[in-house]
CSV table of C-alpha atoms in Angstrom, one decimal:
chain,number,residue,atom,x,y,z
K,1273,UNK,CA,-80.1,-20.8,44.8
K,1274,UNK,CA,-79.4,-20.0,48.5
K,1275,UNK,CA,-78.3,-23.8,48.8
K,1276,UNK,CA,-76.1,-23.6,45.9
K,1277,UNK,CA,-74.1,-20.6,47.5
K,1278,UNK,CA,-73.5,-22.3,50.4
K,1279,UNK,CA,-72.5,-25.8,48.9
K,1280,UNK,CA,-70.0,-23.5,47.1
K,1281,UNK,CA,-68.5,-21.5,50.1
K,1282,UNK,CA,-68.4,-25.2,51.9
K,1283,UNK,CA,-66.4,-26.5,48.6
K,1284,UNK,CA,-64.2,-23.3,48.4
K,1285,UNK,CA,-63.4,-23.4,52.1
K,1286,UNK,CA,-62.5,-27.2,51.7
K,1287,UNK,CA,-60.5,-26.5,49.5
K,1288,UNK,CA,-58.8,-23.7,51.2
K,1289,UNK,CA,-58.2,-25.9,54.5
K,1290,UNK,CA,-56.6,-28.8,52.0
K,1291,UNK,CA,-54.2,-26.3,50.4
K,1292,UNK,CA,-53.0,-25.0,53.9
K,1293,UNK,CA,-49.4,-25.7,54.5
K,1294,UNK,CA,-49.0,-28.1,57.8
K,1295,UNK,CA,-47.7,-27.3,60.7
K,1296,UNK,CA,-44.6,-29.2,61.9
K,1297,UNK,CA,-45.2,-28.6,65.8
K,1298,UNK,CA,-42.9,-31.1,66.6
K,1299,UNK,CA,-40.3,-29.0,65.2
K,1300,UNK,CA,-41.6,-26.0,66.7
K,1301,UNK,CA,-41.3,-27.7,69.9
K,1302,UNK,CA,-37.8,-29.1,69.2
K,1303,UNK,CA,-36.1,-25.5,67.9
K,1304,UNK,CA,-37.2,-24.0,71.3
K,1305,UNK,CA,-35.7,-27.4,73.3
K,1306,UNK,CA,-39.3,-28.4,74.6
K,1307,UNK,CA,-41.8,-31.5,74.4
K,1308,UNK,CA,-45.2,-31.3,74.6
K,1309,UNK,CA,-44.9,-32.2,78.0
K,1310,UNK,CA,-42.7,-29.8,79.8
K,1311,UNK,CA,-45.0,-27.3,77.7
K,1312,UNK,CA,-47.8,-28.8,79.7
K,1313,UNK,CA,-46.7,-28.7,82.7
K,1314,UNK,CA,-45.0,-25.3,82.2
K,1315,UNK,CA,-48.4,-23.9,81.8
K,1316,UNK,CA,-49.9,-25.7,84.5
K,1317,UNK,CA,-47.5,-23.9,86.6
K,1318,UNK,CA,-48.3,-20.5,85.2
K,1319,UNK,CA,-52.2,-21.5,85.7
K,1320,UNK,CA,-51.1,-22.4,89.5
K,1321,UNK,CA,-49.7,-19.0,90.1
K,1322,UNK,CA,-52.4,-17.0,88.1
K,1323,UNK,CA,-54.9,-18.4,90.3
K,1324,UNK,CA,-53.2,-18.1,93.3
K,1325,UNK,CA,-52.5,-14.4,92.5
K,1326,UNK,CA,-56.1,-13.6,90.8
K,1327,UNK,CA,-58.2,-15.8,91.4
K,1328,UNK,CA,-57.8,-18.0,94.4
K,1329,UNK,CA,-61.0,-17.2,95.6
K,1330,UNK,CA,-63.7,-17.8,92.8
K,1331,UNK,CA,-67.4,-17.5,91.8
K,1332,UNK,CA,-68.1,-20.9,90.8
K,1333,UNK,CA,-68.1,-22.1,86.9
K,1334,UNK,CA,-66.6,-18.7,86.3
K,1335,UNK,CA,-62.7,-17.1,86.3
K,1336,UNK,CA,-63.7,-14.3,88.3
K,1337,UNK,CA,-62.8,-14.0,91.7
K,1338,UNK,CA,-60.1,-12.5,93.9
K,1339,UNK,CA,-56.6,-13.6,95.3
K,1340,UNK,CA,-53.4,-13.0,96.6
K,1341,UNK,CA,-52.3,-9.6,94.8
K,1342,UNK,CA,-55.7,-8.1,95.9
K,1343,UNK,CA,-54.9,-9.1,99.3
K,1344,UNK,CA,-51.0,-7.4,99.0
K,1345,UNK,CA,-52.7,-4.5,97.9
K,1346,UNK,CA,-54.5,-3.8,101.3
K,1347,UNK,CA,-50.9,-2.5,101.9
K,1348,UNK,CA,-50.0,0.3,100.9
K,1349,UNK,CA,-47.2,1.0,98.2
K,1350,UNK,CA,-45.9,-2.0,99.7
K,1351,UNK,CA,-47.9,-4.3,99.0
K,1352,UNK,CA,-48.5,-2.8,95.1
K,1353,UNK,CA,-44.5,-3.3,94.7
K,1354,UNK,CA,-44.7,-6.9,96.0
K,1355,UNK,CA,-47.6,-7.7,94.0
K,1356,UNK,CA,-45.6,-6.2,90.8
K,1357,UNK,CA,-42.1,-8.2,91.6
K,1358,UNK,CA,-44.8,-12.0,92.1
K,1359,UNK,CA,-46.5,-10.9,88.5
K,1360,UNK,CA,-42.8,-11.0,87.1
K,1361,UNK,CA,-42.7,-14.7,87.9
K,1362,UNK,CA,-45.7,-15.5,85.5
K,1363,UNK,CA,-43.7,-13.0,82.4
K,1364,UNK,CA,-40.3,-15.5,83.1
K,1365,UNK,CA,-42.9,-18.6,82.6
K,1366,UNK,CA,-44.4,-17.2,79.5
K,1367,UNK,CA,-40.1,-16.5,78.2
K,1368,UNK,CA,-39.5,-20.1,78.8
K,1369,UNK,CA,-42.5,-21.3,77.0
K,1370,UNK,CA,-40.9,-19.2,74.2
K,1371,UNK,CA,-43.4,-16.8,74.1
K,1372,UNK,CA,-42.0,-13.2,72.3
K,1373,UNK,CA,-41.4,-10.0,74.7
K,1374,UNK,CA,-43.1,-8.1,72.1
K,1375,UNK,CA,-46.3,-10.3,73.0
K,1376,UNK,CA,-46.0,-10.1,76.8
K,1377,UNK,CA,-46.2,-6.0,76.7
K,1378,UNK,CA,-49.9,-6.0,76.8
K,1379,UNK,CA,-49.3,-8.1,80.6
K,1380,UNK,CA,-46.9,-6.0,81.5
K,1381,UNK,CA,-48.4,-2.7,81.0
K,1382,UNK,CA,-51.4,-4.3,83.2
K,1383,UNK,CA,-49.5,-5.0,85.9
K,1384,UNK,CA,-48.2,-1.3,85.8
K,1385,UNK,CA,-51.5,-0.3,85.9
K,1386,UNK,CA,-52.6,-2.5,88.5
K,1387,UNK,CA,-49.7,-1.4,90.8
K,1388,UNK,CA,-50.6,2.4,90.9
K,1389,UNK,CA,-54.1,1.6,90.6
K,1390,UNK,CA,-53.5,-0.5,94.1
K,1391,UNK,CA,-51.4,2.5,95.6
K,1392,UNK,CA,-55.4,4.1,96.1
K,1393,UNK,CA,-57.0,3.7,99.3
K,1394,UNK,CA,-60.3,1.0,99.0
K,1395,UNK,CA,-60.7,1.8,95.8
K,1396,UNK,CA,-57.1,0.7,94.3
K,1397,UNK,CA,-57.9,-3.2,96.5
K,1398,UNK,CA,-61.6,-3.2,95.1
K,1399,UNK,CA,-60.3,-2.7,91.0
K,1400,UNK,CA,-57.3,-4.9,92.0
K,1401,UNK,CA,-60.2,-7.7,91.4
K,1402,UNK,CA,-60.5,-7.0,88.0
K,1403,UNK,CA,-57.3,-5.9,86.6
K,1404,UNK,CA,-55.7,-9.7,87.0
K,1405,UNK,CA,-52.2,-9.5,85.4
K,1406,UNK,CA,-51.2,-13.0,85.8
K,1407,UNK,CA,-54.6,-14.3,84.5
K,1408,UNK,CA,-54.0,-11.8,81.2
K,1409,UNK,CA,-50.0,-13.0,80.9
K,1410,UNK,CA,-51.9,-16.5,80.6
K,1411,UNK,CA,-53.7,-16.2,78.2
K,1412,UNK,CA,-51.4,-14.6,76.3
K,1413,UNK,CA,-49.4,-17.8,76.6
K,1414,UNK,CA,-51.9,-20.1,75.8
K,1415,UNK,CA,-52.7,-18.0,72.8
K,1416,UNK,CA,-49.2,-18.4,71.7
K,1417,UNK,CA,-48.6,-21.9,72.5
K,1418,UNK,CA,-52.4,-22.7,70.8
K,1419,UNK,CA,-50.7,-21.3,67.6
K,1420,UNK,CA,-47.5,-22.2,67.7
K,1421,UNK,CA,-47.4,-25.7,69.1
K,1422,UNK,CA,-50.6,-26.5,68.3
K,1423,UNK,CA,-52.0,-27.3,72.3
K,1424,UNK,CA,-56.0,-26.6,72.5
K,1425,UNK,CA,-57.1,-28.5,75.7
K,1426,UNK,CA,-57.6,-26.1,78.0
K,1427,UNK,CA,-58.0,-28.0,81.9
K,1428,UNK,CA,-54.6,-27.9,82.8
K,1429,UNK,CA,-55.1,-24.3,82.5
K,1430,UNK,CA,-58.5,-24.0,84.3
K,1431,UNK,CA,-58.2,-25.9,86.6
K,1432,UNK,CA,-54.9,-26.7,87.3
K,1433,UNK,CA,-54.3,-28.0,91.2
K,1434,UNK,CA,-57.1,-30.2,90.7
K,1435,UNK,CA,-55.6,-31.7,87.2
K,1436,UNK,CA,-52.2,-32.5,88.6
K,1437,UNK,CA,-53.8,-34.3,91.3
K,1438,UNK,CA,-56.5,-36.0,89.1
K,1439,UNK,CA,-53.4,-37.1,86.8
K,1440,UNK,CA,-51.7,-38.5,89.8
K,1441,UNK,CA,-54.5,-40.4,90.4
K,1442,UNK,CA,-55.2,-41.6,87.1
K,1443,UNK,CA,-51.7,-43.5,86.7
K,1444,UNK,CA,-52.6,-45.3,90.1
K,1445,UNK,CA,-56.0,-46.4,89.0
K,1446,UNK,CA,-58.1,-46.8,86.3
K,1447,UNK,CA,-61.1,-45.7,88.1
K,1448,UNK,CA,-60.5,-41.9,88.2
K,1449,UNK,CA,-59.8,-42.0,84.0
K,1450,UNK,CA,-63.9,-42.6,83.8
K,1451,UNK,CA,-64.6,-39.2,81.9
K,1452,UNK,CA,-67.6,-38.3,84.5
K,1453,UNK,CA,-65.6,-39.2,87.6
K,1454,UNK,CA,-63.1,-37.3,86.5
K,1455,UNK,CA,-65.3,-34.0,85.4
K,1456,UNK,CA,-66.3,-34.7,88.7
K,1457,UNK,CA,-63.0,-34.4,90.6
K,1458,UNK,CA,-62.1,-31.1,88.7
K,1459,UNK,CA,-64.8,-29.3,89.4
K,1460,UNK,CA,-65.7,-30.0,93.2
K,1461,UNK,CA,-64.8,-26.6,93.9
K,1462,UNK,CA,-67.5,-25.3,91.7
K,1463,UNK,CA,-69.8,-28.1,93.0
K,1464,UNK,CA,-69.5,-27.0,96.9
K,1465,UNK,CA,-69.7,-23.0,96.2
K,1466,UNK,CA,-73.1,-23.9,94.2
K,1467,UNK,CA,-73.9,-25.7,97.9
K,1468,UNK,CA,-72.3,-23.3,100.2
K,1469,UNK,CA,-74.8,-20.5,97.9
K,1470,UNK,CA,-78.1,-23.0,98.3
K,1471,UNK,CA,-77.4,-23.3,102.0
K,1472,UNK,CA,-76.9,-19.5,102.3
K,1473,UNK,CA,-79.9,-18.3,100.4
K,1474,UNK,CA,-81.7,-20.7,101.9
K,1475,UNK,CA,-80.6,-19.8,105.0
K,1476,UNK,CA,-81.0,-16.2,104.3
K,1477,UNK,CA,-84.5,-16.4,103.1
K,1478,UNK,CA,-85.9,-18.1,106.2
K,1479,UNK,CA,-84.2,-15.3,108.4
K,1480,UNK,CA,-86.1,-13.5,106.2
K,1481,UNK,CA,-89.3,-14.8,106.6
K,1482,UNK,CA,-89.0,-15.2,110.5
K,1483,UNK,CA,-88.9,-11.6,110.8
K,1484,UNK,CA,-91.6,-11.2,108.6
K,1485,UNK,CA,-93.6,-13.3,110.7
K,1486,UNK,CA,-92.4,-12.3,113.7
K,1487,UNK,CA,-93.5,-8.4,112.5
K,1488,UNK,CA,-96.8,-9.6,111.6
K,1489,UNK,CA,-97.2,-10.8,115.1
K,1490,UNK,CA,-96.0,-7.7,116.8
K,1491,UNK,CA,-97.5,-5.1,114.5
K,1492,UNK,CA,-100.6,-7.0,113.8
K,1493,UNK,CA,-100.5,-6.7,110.2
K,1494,UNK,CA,-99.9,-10.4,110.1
């Protein structure tokens, strides 16, 4: 019976998906006077200056991290006002991507918050890592430009330093299109910070046990 229901609901939803209108990106793309290029690389600029703003400075496999607005903030007033006027840069990026102003409000009532948040002493800098205005204005964008031009692939965004370079490479040699060589390439950052944290602990840890040791020796309760 259970089996029944489900080959049902798979049927119906079929169904469903075959009766959906299509989407015409194309002319989506062409109303606003953009390709799917320029989209591409419009976003990978917006990615360039969301990490360089928020997240410059990154745990690795992860978003979260710290850049150039939590450094700005350090300064008082400032700093918050400069880090306000850079985050504008990413809301023009999303406007030319034609993303709606209505859309961008969520972004820019972060970056209000994160500019009188920053005006506090220590506390404002240390919050500043988590309230990331660029990184929320795009995502907003790629939300948008997921729904309306139909774009899913995600690494220009992610990664977006390393996949302009990679793409340079890739049109001077066949070599660096390899799928693992080039997973590779865009995530050597992430592949030296999981080094840079082996060395460290390991590093740590025998500190660790020389003193140990050392007090075991000295004490006698070695």
């Amino acid at each position: 019976m259970d089996n029944f229901k489900k080959l049902s609901k798979s049927k119906a939803k079929k169904s469903s998906d075959a009766n959906a209108p299509v989407i015409d990106y194309q002319a989506k793309l062409a109303e606003h006077g953009l390709t799917r290029e320029q989209v591409i690389t419009t976003e990978r600029k917006l990615a360039k200056f969301a990490n360089t703003m928020d997240s410059l400075v990154r745990v690795p496999f992860t978003k979260q991290g710290m850049g150039a607005d939590a450094a700005l903030s350090t300064i008082p007033l400032a700093g918050d006002l400069a880090g306000l006027a850079l985050t504008s840069y990413a809301f023009i990026l999303g406007r030319q991507l034609g993303v709606p102003a209505h859309k961008m409000t969520p972004a820019v009532r972060l970056a209000l918050i994160d500019m009188v948040v920053g005006i506090i002493p220590g506390i404002g800098t240390l919050l500043d890592i988590f309230i990331r205005p660029s990184r929320k204005t795009l995502g907003i964008v790629h939300e948008h430009l997921h729904d309306e031009y139909g774009i899913t692939e995600t690494m220009h965004m992610d990664r977006p330093f390393l996949h302009q370079s990679l793409e340079d490479k890739q049109q001077q040699s066949r070599f660096w299109r390899n799928p693992i060589v080039a997973w590779l390439y865009l995530h050597i950052p992430d592949l030296l910070g999981l080094i840079v944290i082996v060395v460290v602990g390991w590093g740590l840890w025998a500190v660790i046990s020389w003193l140990v040791s050392l007090f075991g020796k000295v004490t006698g309760f070695g």
